[in-house]
GROMACS .gro file of C-alpha atoms in nm:
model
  438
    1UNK     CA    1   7.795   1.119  -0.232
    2UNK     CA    2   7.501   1.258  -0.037
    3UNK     CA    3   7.778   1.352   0.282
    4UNK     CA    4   8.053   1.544   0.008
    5UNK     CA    5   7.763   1.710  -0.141
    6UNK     CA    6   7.688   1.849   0.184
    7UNK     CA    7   8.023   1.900   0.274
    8UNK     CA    8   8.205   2.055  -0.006
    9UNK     CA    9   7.936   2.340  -0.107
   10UNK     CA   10   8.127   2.618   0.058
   11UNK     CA   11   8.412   2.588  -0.161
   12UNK     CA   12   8.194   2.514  -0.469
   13UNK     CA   13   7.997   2.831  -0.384
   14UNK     CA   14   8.260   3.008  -0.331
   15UNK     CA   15   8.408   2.958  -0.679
   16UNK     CA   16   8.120   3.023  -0.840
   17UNK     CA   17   8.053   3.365  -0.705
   18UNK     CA   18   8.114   3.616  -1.024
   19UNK     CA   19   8.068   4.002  -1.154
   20UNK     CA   20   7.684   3.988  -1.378
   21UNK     CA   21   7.934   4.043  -1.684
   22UNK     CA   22   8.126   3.739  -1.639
   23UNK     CA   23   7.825   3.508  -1.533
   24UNK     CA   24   7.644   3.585  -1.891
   25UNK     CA   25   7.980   3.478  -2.056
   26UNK     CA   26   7.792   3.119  -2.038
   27UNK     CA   27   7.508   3.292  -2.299
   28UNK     CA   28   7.630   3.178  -2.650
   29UNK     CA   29   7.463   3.299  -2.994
   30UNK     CA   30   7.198   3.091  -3.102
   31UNK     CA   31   7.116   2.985  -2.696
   32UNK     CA   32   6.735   3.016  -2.584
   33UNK     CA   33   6.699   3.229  -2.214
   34UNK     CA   34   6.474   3.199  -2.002
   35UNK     CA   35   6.356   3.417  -1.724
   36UNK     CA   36   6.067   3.261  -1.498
   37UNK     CA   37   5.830   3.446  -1.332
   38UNK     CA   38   5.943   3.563  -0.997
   39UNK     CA   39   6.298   3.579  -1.098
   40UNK     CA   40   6.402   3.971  -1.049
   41UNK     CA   41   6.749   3.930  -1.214
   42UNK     CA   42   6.827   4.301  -1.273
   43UNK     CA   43   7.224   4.229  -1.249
   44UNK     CA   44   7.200   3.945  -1.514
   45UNK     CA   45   6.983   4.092  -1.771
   46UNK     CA   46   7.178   4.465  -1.794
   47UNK     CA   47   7.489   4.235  -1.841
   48UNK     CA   48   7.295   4.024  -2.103
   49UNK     CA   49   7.187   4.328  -2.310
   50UNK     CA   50   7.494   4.495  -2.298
   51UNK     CA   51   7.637   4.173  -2.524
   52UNK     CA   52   7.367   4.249  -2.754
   53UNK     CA   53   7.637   4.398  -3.001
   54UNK     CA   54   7.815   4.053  -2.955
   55UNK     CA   55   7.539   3.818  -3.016
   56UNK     CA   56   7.272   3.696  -3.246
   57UNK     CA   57   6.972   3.467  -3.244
   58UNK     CA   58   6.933   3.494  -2.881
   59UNK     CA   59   6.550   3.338  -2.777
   60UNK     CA   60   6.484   3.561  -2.479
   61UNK     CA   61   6.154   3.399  -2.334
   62UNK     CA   62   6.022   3.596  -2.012
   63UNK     CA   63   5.678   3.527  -1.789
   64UNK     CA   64   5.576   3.837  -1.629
   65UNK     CA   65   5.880   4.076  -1.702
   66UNK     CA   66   5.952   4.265  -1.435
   67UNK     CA   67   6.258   4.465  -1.551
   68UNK     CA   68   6.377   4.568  -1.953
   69UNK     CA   69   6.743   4.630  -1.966
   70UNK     CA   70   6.625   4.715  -2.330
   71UNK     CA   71   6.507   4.424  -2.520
   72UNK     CA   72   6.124   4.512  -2.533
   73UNK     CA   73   6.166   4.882  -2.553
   74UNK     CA   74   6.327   5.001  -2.769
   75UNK     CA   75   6.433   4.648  -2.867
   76UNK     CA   76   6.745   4.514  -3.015
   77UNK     CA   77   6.836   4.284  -3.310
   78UNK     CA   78   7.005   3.989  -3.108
   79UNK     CA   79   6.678   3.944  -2.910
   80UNK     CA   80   6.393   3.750  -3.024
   81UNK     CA   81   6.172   3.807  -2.706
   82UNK     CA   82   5.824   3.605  -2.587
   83UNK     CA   83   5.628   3.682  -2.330
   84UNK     CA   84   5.494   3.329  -2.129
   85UNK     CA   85   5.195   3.290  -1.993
   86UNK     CA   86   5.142   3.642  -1.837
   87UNK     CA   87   5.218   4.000  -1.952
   88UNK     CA   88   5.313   4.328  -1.771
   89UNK     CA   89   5.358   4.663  -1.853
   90UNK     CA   90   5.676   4.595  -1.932
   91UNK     CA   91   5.597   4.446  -2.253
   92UNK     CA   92   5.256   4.533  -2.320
   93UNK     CA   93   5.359   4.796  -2.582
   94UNK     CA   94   5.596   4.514  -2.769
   95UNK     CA   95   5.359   4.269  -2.746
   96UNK     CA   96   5.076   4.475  -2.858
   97UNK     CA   97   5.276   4.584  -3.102
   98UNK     CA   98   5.396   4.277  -3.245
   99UNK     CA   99   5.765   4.305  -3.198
  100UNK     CA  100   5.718   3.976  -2.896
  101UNK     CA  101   5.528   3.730  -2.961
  102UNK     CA  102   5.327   3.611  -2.694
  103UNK     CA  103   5.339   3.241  -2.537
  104UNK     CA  104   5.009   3.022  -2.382
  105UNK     CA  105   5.036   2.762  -2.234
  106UNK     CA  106   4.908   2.590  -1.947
  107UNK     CA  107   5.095   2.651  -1.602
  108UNK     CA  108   5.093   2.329  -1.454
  109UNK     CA  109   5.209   2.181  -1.827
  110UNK     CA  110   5.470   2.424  -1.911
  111UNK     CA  111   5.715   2.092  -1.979
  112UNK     CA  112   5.467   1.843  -2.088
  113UNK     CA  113   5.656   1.852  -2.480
  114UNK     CA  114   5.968   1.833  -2.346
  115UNK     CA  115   5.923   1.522  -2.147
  116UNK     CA  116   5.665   1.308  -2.343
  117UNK     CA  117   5.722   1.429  -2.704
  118UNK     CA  118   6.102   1.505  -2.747
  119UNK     CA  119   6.130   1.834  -2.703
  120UNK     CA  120   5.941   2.178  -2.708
  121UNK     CA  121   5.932   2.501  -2.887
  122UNK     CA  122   6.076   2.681  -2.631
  123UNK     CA  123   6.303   2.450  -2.408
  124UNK     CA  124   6.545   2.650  -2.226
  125UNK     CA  125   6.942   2.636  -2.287
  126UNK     CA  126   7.026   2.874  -1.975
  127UNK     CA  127   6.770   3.044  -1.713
  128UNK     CA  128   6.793   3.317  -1.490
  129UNK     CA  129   6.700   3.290  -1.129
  130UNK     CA  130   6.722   3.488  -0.780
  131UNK     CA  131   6.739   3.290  -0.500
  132UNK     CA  132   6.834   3.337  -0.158
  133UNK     CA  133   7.214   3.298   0.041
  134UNK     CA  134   7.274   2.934   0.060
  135UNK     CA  135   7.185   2.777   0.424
  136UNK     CA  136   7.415   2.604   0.630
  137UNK     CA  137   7.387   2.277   0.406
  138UNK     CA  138   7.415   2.464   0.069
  139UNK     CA  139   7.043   2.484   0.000
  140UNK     CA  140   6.943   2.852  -0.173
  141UNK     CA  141   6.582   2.920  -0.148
  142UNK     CA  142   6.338   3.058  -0.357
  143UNK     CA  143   6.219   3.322  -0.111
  144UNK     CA  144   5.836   3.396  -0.157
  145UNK     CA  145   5.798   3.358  -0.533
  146UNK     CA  146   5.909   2.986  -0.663
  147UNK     CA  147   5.638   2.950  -0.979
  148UNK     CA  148   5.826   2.707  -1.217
  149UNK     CA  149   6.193   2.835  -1.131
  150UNK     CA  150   6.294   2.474  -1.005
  151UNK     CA  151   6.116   2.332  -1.340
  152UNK     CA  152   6.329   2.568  -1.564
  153UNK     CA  153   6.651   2.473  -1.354
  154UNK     CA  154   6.643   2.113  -1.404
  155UNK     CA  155   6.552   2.168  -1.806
  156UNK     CA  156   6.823   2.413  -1.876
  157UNK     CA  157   7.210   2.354  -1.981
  158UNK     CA  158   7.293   2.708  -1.756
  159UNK     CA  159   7.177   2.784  -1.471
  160UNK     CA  160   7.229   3.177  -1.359
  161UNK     CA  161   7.137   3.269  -0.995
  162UNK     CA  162   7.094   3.631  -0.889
  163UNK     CA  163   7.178   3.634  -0.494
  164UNK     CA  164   6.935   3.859  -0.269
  165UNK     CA  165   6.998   3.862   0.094
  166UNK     CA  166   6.689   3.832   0.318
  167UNK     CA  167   6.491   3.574   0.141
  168UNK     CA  168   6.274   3.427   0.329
  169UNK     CA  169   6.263   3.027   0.326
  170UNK     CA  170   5.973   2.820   0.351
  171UNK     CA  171   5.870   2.470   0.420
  172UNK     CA  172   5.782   2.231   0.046
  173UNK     CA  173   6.029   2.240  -0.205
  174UNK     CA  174   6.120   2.582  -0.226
  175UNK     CA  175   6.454   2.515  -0.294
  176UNK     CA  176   6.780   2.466  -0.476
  177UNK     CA  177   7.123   2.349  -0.413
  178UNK     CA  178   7.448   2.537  -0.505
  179UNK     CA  179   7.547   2.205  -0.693
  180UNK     CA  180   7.247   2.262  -0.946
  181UNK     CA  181   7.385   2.649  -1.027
  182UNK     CA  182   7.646   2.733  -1.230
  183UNK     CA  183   7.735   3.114  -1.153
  184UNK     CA  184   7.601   3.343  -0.882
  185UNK     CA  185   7.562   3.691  -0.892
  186UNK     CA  186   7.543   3.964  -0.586
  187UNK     CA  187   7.217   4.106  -0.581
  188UNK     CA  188   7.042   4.320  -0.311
  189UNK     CA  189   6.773   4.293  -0.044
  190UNK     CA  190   6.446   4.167  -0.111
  191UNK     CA  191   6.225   4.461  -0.228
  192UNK     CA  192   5.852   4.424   0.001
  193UNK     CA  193   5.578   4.538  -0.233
  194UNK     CA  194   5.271   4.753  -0.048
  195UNK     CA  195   4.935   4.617  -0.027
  196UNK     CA  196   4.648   4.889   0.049
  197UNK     CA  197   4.298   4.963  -0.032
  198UNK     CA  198   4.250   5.192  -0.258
  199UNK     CA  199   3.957   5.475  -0.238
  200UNK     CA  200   3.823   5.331  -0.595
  201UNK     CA  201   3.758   5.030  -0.475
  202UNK     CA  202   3.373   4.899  -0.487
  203UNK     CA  203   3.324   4.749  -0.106
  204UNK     CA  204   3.005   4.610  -0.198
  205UNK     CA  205   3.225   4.299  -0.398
  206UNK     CA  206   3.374   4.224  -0.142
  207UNK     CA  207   3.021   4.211   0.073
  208UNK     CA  208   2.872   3.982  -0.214
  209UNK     CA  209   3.207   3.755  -0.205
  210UNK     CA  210   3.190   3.710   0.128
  211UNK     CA  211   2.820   3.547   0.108
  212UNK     CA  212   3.016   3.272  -0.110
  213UNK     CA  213   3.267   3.195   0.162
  214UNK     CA  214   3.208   2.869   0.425
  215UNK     CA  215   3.397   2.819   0.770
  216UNK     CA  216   3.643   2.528   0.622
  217UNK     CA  217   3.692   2.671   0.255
  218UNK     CA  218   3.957   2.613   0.103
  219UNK     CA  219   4.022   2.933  -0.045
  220UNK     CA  220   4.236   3.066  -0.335
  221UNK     CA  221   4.248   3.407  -0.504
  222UNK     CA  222   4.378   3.494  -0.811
  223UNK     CA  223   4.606   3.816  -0.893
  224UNK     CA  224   4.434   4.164  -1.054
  225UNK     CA  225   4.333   4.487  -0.941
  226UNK     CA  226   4.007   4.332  -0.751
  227UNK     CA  227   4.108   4.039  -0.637
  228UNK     CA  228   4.439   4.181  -0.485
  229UNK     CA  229   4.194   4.415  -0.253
  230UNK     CA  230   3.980   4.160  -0.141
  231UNK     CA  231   4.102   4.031   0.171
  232UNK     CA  232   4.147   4.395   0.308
  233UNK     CA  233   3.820   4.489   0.196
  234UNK     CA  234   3.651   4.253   0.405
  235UNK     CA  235   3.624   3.959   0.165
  236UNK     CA  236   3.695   3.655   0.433
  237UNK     CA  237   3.582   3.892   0.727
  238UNK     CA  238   3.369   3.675   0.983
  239UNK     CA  239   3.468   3.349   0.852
  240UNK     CA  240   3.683   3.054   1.035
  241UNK     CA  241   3.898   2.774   0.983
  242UNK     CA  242   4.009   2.844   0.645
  243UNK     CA  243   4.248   2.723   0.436
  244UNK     CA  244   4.474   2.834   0.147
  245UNK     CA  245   4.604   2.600  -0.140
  246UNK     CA  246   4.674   2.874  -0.428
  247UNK     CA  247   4.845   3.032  -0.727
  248UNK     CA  248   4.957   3.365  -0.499
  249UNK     CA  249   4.878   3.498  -0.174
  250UNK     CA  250   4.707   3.846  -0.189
  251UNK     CA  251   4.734   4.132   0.080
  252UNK     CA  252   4.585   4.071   0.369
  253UNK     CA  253   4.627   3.649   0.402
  254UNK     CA  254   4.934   3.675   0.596
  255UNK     CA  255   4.751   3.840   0.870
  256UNK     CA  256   4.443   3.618   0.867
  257UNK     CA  257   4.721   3.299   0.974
  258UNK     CA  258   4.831   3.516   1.238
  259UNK     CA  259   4.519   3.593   1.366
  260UNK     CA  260   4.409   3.227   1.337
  261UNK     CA  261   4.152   3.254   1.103
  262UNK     CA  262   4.369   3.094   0.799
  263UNK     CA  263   4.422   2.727   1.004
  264UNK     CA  264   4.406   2.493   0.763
  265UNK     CA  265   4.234   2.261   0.965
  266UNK     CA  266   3.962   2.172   0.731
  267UNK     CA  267   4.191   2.098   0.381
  268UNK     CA  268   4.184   1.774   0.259
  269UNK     CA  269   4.582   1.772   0.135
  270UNK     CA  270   4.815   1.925   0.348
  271UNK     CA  271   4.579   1.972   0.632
  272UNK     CA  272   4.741   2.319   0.882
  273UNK     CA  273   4.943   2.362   0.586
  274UNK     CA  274   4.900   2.757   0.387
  275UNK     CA  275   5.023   2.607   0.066
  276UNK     CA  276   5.106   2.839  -0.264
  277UNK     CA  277   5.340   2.895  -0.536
  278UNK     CA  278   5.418   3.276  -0.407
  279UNK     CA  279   5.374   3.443  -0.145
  280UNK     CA  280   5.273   3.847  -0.100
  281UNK     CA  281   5.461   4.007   0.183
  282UNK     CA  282   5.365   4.376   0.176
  283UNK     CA  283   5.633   4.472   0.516
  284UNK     CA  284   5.981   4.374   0.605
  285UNK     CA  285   5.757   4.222   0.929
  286UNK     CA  286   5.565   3.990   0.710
  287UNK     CA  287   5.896   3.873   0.548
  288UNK     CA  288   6.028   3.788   0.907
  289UNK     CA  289   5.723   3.612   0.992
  290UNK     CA  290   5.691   3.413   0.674
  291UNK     CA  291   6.072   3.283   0.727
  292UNK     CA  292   6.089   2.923   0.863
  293UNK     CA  293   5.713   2.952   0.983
  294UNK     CA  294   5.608   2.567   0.955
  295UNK     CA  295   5.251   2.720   0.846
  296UNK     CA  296   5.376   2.804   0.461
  297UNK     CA  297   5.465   2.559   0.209
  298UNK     CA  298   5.570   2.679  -0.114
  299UNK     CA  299   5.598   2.399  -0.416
  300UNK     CA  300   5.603   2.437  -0.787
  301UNK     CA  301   5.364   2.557  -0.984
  302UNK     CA  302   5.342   2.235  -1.169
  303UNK     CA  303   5.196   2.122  -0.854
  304UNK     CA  304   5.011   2.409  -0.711
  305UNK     CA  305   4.827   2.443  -1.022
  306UNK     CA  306   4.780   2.093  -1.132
  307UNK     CA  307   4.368   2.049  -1.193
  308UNK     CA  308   4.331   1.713  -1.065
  309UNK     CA  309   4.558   1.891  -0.725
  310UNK     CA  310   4.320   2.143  -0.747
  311UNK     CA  311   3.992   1.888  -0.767
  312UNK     CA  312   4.089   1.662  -0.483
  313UNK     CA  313   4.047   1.924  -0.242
  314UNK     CA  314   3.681   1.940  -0.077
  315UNK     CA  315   3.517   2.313  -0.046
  316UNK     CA  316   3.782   2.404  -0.302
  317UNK     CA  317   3.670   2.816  -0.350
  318UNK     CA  318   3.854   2.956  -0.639
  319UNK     CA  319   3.783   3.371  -0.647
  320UNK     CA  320   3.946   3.570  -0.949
  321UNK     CA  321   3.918   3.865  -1.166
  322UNK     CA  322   3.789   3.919  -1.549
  323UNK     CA  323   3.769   4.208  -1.765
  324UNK     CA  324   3.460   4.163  -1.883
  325UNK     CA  325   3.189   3.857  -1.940
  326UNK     CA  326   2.905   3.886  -2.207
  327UNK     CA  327   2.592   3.728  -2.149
  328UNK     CA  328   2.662   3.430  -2.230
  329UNK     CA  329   2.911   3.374  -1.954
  330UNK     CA  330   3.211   3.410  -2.133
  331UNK     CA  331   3.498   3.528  -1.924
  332UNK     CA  332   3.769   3.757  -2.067
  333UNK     CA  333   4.027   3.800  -1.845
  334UNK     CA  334   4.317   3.892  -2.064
  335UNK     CA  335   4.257   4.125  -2.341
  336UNK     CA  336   4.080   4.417  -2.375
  337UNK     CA  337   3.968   4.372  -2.754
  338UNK     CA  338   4.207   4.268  -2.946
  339UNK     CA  339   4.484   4.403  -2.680
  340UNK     CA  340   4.651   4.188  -2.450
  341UNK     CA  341   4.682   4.324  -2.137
  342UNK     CA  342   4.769   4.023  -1.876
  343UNK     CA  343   4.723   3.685  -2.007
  344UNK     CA  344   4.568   3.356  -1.887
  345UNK     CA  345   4.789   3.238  -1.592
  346UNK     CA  346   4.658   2.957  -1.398
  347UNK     CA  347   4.302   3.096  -1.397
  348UNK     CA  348   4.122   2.829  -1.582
  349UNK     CA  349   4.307   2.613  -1.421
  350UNK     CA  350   4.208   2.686  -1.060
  351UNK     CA  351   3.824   2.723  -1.227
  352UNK     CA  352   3.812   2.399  -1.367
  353UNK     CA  353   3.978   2.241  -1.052
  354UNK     CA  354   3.716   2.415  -0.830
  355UNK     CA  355   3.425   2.275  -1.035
  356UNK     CA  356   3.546   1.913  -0.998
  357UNK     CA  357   3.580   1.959  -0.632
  358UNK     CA  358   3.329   1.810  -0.386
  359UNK     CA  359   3.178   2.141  -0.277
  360UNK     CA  360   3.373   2.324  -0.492
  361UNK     CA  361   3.308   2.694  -0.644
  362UNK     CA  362   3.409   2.957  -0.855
  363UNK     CA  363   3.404   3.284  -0.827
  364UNK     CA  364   3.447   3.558  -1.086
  365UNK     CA  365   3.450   3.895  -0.974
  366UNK     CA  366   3.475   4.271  -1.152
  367UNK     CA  367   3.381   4.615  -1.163
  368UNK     CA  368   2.994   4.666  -1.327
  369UNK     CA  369   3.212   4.909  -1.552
  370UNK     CA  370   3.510   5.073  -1.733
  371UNK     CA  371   3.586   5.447  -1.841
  372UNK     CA  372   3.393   5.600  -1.552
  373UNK     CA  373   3.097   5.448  -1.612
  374UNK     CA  374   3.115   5.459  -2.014
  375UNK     CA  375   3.166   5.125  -2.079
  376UNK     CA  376   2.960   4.802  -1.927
  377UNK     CA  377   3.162   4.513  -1.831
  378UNK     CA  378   2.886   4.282  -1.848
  379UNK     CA  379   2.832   4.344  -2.184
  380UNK     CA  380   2.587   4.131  -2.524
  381UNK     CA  381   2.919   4.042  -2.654
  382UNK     CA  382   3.277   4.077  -2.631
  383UNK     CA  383   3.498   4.338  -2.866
  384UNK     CA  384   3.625   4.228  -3.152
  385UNK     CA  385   3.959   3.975  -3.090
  386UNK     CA  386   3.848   3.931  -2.756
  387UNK     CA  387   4.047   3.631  -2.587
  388UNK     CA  388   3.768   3.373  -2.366
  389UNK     CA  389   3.955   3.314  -2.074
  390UNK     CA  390   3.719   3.082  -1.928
  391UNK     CA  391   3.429   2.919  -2.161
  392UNK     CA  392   3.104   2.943  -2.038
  393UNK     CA  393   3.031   2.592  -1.946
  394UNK     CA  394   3.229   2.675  -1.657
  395UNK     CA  395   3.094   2.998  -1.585
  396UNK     CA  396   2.979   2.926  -1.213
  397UNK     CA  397   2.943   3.270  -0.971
  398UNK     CA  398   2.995   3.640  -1.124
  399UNK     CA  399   3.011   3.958  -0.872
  400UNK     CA  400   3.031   4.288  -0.927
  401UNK     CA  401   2.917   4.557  -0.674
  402UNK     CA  402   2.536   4.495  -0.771
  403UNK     CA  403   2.513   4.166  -0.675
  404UNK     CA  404   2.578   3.809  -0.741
  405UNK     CA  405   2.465   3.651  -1.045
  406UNK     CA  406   2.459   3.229  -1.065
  407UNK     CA  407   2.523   3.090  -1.372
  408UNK     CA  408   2.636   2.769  -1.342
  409UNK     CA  409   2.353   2.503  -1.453
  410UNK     CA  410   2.131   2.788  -1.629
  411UNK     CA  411   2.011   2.817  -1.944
  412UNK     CA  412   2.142   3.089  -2.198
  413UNK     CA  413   1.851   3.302  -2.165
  414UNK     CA  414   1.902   3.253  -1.750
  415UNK     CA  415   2.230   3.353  -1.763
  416UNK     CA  416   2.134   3.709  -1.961
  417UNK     CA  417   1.900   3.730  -1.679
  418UNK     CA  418   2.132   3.690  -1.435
  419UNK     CA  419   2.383   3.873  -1.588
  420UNK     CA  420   2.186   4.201  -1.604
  421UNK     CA  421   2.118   4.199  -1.319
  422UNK     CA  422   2.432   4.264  -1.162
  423UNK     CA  423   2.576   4.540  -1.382
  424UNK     CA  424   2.516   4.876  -1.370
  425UNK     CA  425   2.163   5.012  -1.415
  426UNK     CA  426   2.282   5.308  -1.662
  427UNK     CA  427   2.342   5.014  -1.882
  428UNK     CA  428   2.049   4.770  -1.780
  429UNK     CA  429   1.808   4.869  -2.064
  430UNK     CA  430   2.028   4.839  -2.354
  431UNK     CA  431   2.177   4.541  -2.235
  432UNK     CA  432   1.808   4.383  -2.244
  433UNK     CA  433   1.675   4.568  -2.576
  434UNK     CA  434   2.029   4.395  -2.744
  435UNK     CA  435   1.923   4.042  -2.577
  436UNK     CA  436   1.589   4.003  -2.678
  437UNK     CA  437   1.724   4.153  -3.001
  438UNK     CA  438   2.029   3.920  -3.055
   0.00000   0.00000   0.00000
């Protein structure tokens, strides 16, 4: 069986190869579709839109969207659409607005009702992927963003592939055979997104990070507007022997494993091994240097973001962003009042995981404030319909560009302390008068 499968794929590729319009002739009224994070399927969802006129009841359920043939704005009767896990500005306005309904749920237990209680809300009849060209033994990879796209393939009834040529492939199981897709679609060439520091951004968090960071961490570091700038700021500057087991990669790792300081050498599970669920590669260059580099290892999501994964590494330094955190040492990280802006991803995750690991840490990092100065970040209590992120009894390290406050182990009235003291001092005083108030 093993030998025919490996054999025969060329053919079976070959007559699976189809025009978007005929691929989404699979999508039946009534049919739930599902469009992982990562999968930038362009092709397949203007084809799928353009049948809006034909069917009804579809369940259009999308992590991250990174493309709207329609369906969010201005939206369109056939389409019930859900955002999972993570919103963009795709949706944001739909969302916001309550036309999609929005989806939590932990990363690493996206299936756990489907496989131990019969079935979940939102199990998938057909996805939507983009992979790469098959390889010489009929395996299509991933490319640097794999995030649950194997889970969803193995759950759904349909499997849709959007083909891009120069995906990169990677060592773990970033991977999927031509026998486990039903149509492919011709896409384009991988499109390298540009990682830069930008003149707004405060150096001095990156300086205070880097005071957190030990030769032999591992290290990972969460997406946002901060975090994403870290690395090229300085963040890891100095350090040695690090190693990565994260969510995403963020500007600037790629060249820290080619100048040796991102080894691996020190990680307790897959020791030399960078090891992620998707990877940033800001240059056609870093593309060619990711491809078939033994260094990377890209798995699922369920497994990069599994807690007790997480836990069982030592020196396990987790380093992401939040909106705001009130004294207490809640972390919002999502919303902005009552509007959600991103969502939770796996950041609790990662900050949970960290806690439970021997020497672990986590780090939460942000701007002292919003609105040009207007508006503290570290602020007596959140808006109104604020989401918590991360409760405070896991509160542990909070940056901004004033300093580093520690939380972790402190009392409430410790933590306000150490809270004002790192944001801004136009917004010191009233922070106090409203503690010793409240």
């Amino acid at each position: 069986m093993a030998s025919a499968r490996f054999s025969s794929w060329p053919d079976e590729y070959a007559s699976k190869v189809m025009e978007p319009e005929a691929a989404v002739r699979l999508i039946y009224s009534g049919n739930c579709v599902a469009i992982p994070i990562g999968s930038i399927t362009p092709n397949l969802c203007e084809a799928l839109f353009a049948r809006g006129d034909e069917l009804h009841d579809i369940d259009l359920v999308v992590c991250a969207p990174f493309v709207d043939p329609g369906w969010f704005e201005p939206g369109h009767p056939s389409f019930r659409t859900h955002v999972e896990l993570f919103n963009t500005s795709v949706a944001r306005r739909s969302v916001n607005e309550g036309r999609s309904d929005f989806v939590s749920v932990p990363f690493s237990r996206r299936f756990k009702a489907t496989r131990e209680r019969g079935g979940g809300r939102f199990d998938p009849d057909v996805v939507l992927l983009s992979v790469g060209p098959p390889d010489r033994f009929g395996f299509c990879s991933f490319g640097i963003s794999m995030w649950n796209k194997a889970s969803y393939a193995r759950q759904a009834r349909i499997v849709l592939a959007e083909v891009f040529d120069g995906y990169p492939r990677t060592g773990g199981a970033n991977q999927i055979h031509v026998s486990e897709i039903d149509a492919f679609v011709p896409g384009g060439a991988p499109r390298p997104l540009p990682g830069r520091l930008t003149p707004e951004f405060p150096m001095a968090i990156a300086g205070y990070v880097n005071e957190l960071v030990k030769d032999g961490d591992t290290v990972q570091i969460g997406t946002g507007a901060m975090t994403a700038q870290l690395i090229l700021a300085g963040g890891l500057k100095g350090r040695e022997e690090l190693g990565i087991h994260s969510e995403i990669s963020v500007p600037g790792m790629n060249d820290l494993v080619l100048r040796g300081v991102v080894t691996g050498s020190q990680k307790t599970r897959h020791p030399g091994k960078f090891v992620a669920t998707a990877l940033t590669a800001s240059t056609t260059e870093e593309i060619e240097f990711i491809h078939e580099n033994p260094v990377y290892e890209v798995y699922d999501v369920e497994y990069t973001n599994d807690i007790q994964v997480i836990a069982s590494h030592d020196n396990m330094l987790a380093i992401n962003n939040a909106m705001s955190v009130d004294l207490t040492g809640q972390i919002a990280a999502e919303t902005i009042g009552s509007e959600l802006w991103s969502g939770p991803g796996g950041q609790l995750e990662f900050v949970i995981g960290a806690l439970l690991s021997k020497g672990g840490r986590s780090v939460t990092v942000l701007p002292s404030t919003a609105r040009d100065g207007e508006v503290s970040r570290i602020t007596f209590q959140h808006e109104p319909g604020t989401v918590v992120t991360v409760p405070r009894q896991f509160a542990d390290f909070v940056v901004t560009e004033f300093g580093i406050a520690r939380l972790f182990g402190k009392s409430d009235r410790e933590r306000a302390e150490e809270l004002i003291s790192v944001a801004h001092p136009d917004h010191r005083a009233e922070l106090r008068r409203q503690a010793e108030k409240g």
